[in-house]
Coordinates of C-alpha atoms in Angstrom, one line a residue:
X573 CA 255.3 64.2 204.9
X574 CA 252.9 61.2 205.4
X575 CA 254.3 57.4 205.6
X576 CA 252.5 54.3 206.3
X577 CA 254.4 51.8 208.9
X578 CA 255.1 49.2 210.4
X579 CA 256.2 47.6 213.8
X580 CA 258.2 45.2 213.7
X581 CA 255.4 42.5 215.0
X582 CA 253.0 43.8 212.1
X583 CA 251.6 46.7 214.0
X584 CA 250.6 49.1 211.4
X585 CA 250.5 53.5 211.9
X586 CA 250.6 56.1 210.5
X587 CA 253.6 58.8 210.3
X588 CA 252.6 62.7 209.6
X589 CA 255.6 65.2 209.6
X590 CA 255.2 68.5 208.3
X591 CA 256.1 72.1 208.9
X592 CA 254.0 73.0 212.5
X593 CA 253.7 69.4 213.7
X594 CA 254.1 65.7 213.7
X595 CA 251.8 62.5 215.0
X596 CA 251.4 59.2 214.5
X597 CA 248.3 57.5 214.4
X598 CA 247.4 53.3 214.4
X599 CA 245.6 51.7 211.9
X600 CA 243.9 49.8 214.8
X601 CA 241.0 51.9 216.6
X602 CA 241.8 55.0 214.1
X603 CA 244.0 55.7 217.2
X604 CA 246.6 59.0 217.6
X605 CA 249.0 57.6 219.9
X606 CA 251.5 60.4 219.4
X607 CA 250.7 64.9 218.7
X608 CA 253.4 66.9 219.2
X609 CA 254.2 70.2 217.7
X610 CA 257.6 71.3 216.7
X611 CA 259.8 72.7 219.0
X612 CA 257.7 71.8 221.8
X613 CA 256.8 68.7 224.3
X614 CA 254.4 66.2 223.4
X615 CA 250.9 67.2 223.8
X616 CA 249.2 63.8 224.3
X617 CA 250.2 60.8 226.8
X618 CA 251.3 57.9 226.3
X619 CA 252.4 55.1 228.3
X620 CA 256.0 54.2 228.3
X621 CA 254.7 50.7 229.4
X622 CA 251.3 50.4 226.3
X623 CA 250.6 47.3 224.2
X624 CA 251.3 48.2 220.6
X625 CA 249.5 45.0 219.6
X626 CA 246.2 42.8 218.1
X627 CA 243.0 43.6 219.7
X628 CA 244.4 45.7 222.3
X629 CA 243.6 49.2 223.3
X630 CA 246.3 51.4 223.3
X631 CA 247.0 53.3 227.0
X632 CA 247.0 56.8 226.6
X633 CA 246.5 59.3 223.4
X634 CA 243.2 59.5 222.2
X635 CA 241.0 55.9 222.0
X636 CA 237.7 56.1 220.1
X637 CA 235.3 55.2 222.6
X638 CA 232.2 53.9 220.4
X639 CA 229.4 53.6 219.7
X640 CA 228.9 53.1 223.7
X641 CA 231.3 55.3 226.1
X642 CA 231.8 53.2 229.8
X643 CA 230.4 50.0 230.6
X644 CA 227.3 47.5 228.5
X645 CA 224.0 47.0 229.7
X646 CA 225.3 43.3 228.8
X647 CA 229.3 42.8 230.8
X648 CA 230.5 40.1 228.4
X649 CA 230.4 43.4 225.8
X650 CA 233.8 45.2 225.7
X651 CA 233.8 48.3 227.8
X652 CA 233.9 52.2 225.9
X653 CA 232.3 49.6 222.5
X654 CA 234.4 48.0 219.7
X655 CA 235.6 50.6 217.3
X656 CA 238.6 51.8 219.8
X657 CA 240.9 47.6 218.8
X658 CA 239.0 47.2 215.5
X659 CA 241.0 47.6 212.5
X660 CA 240.2 50.6 210.4
X661 CA 240.7 51.6 206.7
X662 CA 242.2 54.4 205.3
X663 CA 240.3 56.4 203.3
X664 CA 242.8 60.0 201.8
X665 CA 245.7 61.2 203.6
X666 CA 246.9 64.8 202.1
X667 CA 248.2 67.9 202.2
X668 CA 246.6 71.1 201.9
X669 CA 250.3 72.8 202.6
X670 CA 253.6 72.5 204.2
X671 CA 252.0 73.9 207.5
X672 CA 248.8 71.2 208.0
X673 CA 248.2 67.3 206.6
X674 CA 244.7 64.9 206.7
X675 CA 244.6 61.9 207.5
X676 CA 240.8 60.1 206.9
X677 CA 240.0 56.7 209.0
X678 CA 237.2 54.8 208.2
X679 CA 235.7 51.5 210.5
X680 CA 232.1 50.0 209.1
X681 CA 229.7 47.3 210.2
X682 CA 231.0 43.5 209.7
X683 CA 229.5 40.6 211.3
X684 CA 231.6 41.1 214.5
X685 CA 230.2 44.1 215.3
X686 CA 226.9 43.0 214.2
X687 CA 226.6 40.8 216.8
X688 CA 227.5 43.5 219.8
X689 CA 225.7 46.0 218.1
X690 CA 222.9 45.1 215.5
X691 CA 223.2 48.3 212.9
X692 CA 224.6 49.2 209.6
X693 CA 227.4 52.1 209.3
X694 CA 230.1 54.1 208.9
X695 CA 232.5 55.9 211.4
X696 CA 234.9 58.1 209.7
X697 CA 237.8 60.1 211.2
X698 CA 239.3 63.4 210.1
X699 CA 242.2 63.8 211.2
X700 CA 243.9 67.5 210.6
X701 CA 247.8 67.6 211.8
X702 CA 248.7 71.0 212.6
X703 CA 249.7 73.7 214.7
X704 CA 246.3 73.3 216.5
X705 CA 245.0 69.6 216.3
X706 CA 241.3 69.2 214.7
X707 CA 239.4 65.6 215.3
X708 CA 235.9 65.6 213.5
X709 CA 233.8 61.4 214.6
X710 CA 231.3 61.4 212.0
X711 CA 228.7 58.9 212.7
X712 CA 226.7 57.6 209.3
X713 CA 223.7 55.2 209.7
X714 CA 223.3 52.9 207.2
X715 CA 220.3 51.0 208.5
X716 CA 216.6 51.1 208.2
X717 CA 216.4 51.9 211.8
X718 CA 217.4 55.2 214.1
X719 CA 219.9 54.3 216.2
X720 CA 221.3 56.1 219.7
X721 CA 225.0 56.3 220.2
X722 CA 226.8 57.9 223.5
X723 CA 230.9 57.8 222.0
X724 CA 234.2 59.9 223.5
X725 CA 237.4 61.2 222.0
X726 CA 239.2 60.0 224.9
X727 CA 242.0 62.6 225.1
X728 CA 245.0 62.2 227.3
X729 CA 246.8 65.0 227.8
X730 CA 250.1 65.4 229.3
X731 CA 251.5 67.5 231.9
X732 CA 254.6 68.2 234.0
X733 CA 253.7 67.4 236.8
X734 CA 249.3 66.3 237.9
X735 CA 250.1 68.8 240.9
X736 CA 250.7 71.8 238.7
X737 CA 247.1 71.1 236.8
X738 CA 244.1 73.8 236.8
X739 CA 241.4 73.1 234.6
X740 CA 238.5 76.2 233.6
X741 CA 235.8 76.6 231.8
X742 CA 233.6 74.4 234.1
X743 CA 232.1 76.3 236.9
X744 CA 229.3 76.1 237.9
X745 CA 228.6 73.0 235.0
X746 CA 226.9 69.7 236.5
X747 CA 228.7 66.5 236.8
X748 CA 228.3 62.8 238.0
X749 CA 230.8 62.1 239.9
X750 CA 231.6 58.1 238.8
X751 CA 233.1 57.4 242.1
X752 CA 229.9 58.2 244.0
X753 CA 227.4 58.2 241.5
X754 CA 226.1 61.4 242.9
X755 CA 224.9 63.9 241.1
X756 CA 227.3 67.7 241.9
X757 CA 227.7 70.7 241.1
X758 CA 231.4 72.3 239.9
X759 CA 232.3 75.0 242.4
X760 CA 235.4 77.6 240.7
X761 CA 238.6 76.2 239.2
X762 CA 239.2 71.9 238.3
X763 CA 242.4 70.8 240.9
X764 CA 244.0 67.0 241.9
X765 CA 244.7 65.7 244.5
X766 CA 242.9 62.5 244.8
X767 CA 241.2 60.6 242.5
X768 CA 238.3 62.1 239.9
X769 CA 236.6 60.7 237.7
X770 CA 233.2 62.9 236.1
X771 CA 230.8 63.2 233.6
X772 CA 230.1 67.2 232.8
X773 CA 227.2 68.0 231.5
X774 CA 225.7 71.8 229.6
X775 CA 228.9 72.8 228.8
X776 CA 229.0 75.0 225.7
X777 CA 232.3 76.9 226.5
X778 CA 236.0 76.8 225.7
X779 CA 238.4 74.8 227.7
X780 CA 241.1 75.3 228.6
X781 CA 244.3 73.0 230.8
X782 CA 247.1 74.5 232.4
X783 CA 249.9 73.5 233.9
X784 CA 253.9 74.2 234.8
X785 CA 254.7 74.7 231.5
X786 CA 251.4 75.8 228.9
X787 CA 248.0 75.8 228.7
X788 CA 246.0 74.3 226.4
X789 CA 242.4 75.0 225.0
X790 CA 240.0 72.5 224.1
X791 CA 236.8 73.7 221.8
X792 CA 234.1 71.2 220.8
X793 CA 230.8 71.1 218.5
X794 CA 227.6 68.7 218.7
X795 CA 228.8 68.0 222.2
X796 CA 227.5 69.0 225.5
X797 CA 229.4 66.4 227.6
X798 CA 233.7 66.5 229.3
X799 CA 234.6 63.8 231.2
X800 CA 237.8 64.6 233.2
X801 CA 239.9 61.7 235.1
X802 CA 242.7 61.0 236.4
X803 CA 243.0 57.6 238.1
X804 CA 245.5 58.9 240.3
X805 CA 247.1 56.5 242.8
X806 CA 245.2 53.1 243.7
X807 CA 243.2 52.4 240.4
X808 CA 246.6 53.2 238.7
X809 CA 248.2 50.3 240.2
X810 CA 245.2 48.1 239.4
X811 CA 245.4 49.1 235.4
X812 CA 247.1 47.3 232.7
X813 CA 250.0 48.7 230.6
X814 CA 250.5 52.0 233.5
X815 CA 253.1 52.3 235.2
X816 CA 252.8 53.5 239.2
X817 CA 253.6 56.8 239.0
X818 CA 251.9 57.2 235.8
X819 CA 248.8 59.1 236.8
X820 CA 251.1 62.1 238.2
X821 CA 252.3 62.4 234.7
X822 CA 248.3 62.7 232.6
X823 CA 244.7 63.6 232.8
X824 CA 242.0 63.4 230.6
X825 CA 239.4 65.4 229.3
X826 CA 237.4 63.4 227.0
X827 CA 235.3 65.7 224.2
X828 CA 232.1 63.5 224.7
X829 CA 228.7 62.5 224.3
X830 CA 227.9 60.4 227.2
X831 CA 224.8 59.5 229.8
X832 CA 222.6 63.1 228.9
X833 CA 224.4 63.7 225.9
X834 CA 223.2 60.5 224.0
X835 CA 222.4 61.6 220.2
X836 CA 219.7 59.7 218.4
X837 CA 221.7 59.0 214.8
X838 CA 218.2 58.3 212.2
X839 CA 218.4 56.6 208.9
X840 CA 220.5 57.8 206.8
X841 CA 221.9 61.2 208.8
X842 CA 224.9 61.5 210.6
X843 CA 226.6 62.9 213.7
X844 CA 230.3 64.9 213.9
X845 CA 231.5 65.4 217.0
X846 CA 234.4 67.5 217.2
X847 CA 237.1 68.5 218.9
X848 CA 239.9 70.5 217.9
X849 CA 243.0 71.4 220.2
X850 CA 245.0 74.3 220.4

């Protein structure tokens, strides 16, 4: 069942329920803010105090960073781009069978977007909700000129506790430590006892996230960069829409085209960033 809903303040979202899983997707930002499989705890973390208001990014779920990841050179422009707070259109909702549902949302250039990023484009998010979550972010260049994008599916995973979290699949991969701006190489599995903000490169295999309760797998296509982030104690206390202990129960593993993995999209061509979580 796929239902279009509104919160009392008019905030619009789509609710998906089938025999495998359920999900909720906001039209603002094409923001998937809930996904859980039947009989399991939610896979995505969502802040208990997150805003669901026009123009404010939701804290948790899967924000879409596009057409730039991180800060823009022009600091007057929004961090992580404009897609995550823009209103998207619902192109289609369909059910392949009782176990799988599909939602496609679209964002296109506007007078507002052209002031921030002077290109004509079409951006589609295709979500497939089943016993695995598939996210495909397709950028199509409708302009006469090529353009470069950096982007991320900024996935917040829900944890039993950060002290139990272990990430495998990034051993020996180079990364930029965004806390020190030094380039490092990963040695072994990733565990957490302090703030971590890293952009891994040359990623070509499956990533696993384990904690006390379960193991999840992330498989990316058309991406060789992955962001791993947990804000830890001090930064969490400074962040909006976060309780002070929020860092204990969330961890971001972001499927990305970031920094060295930036992509050039030629006129009338497309690039699709794909992530599967299972």
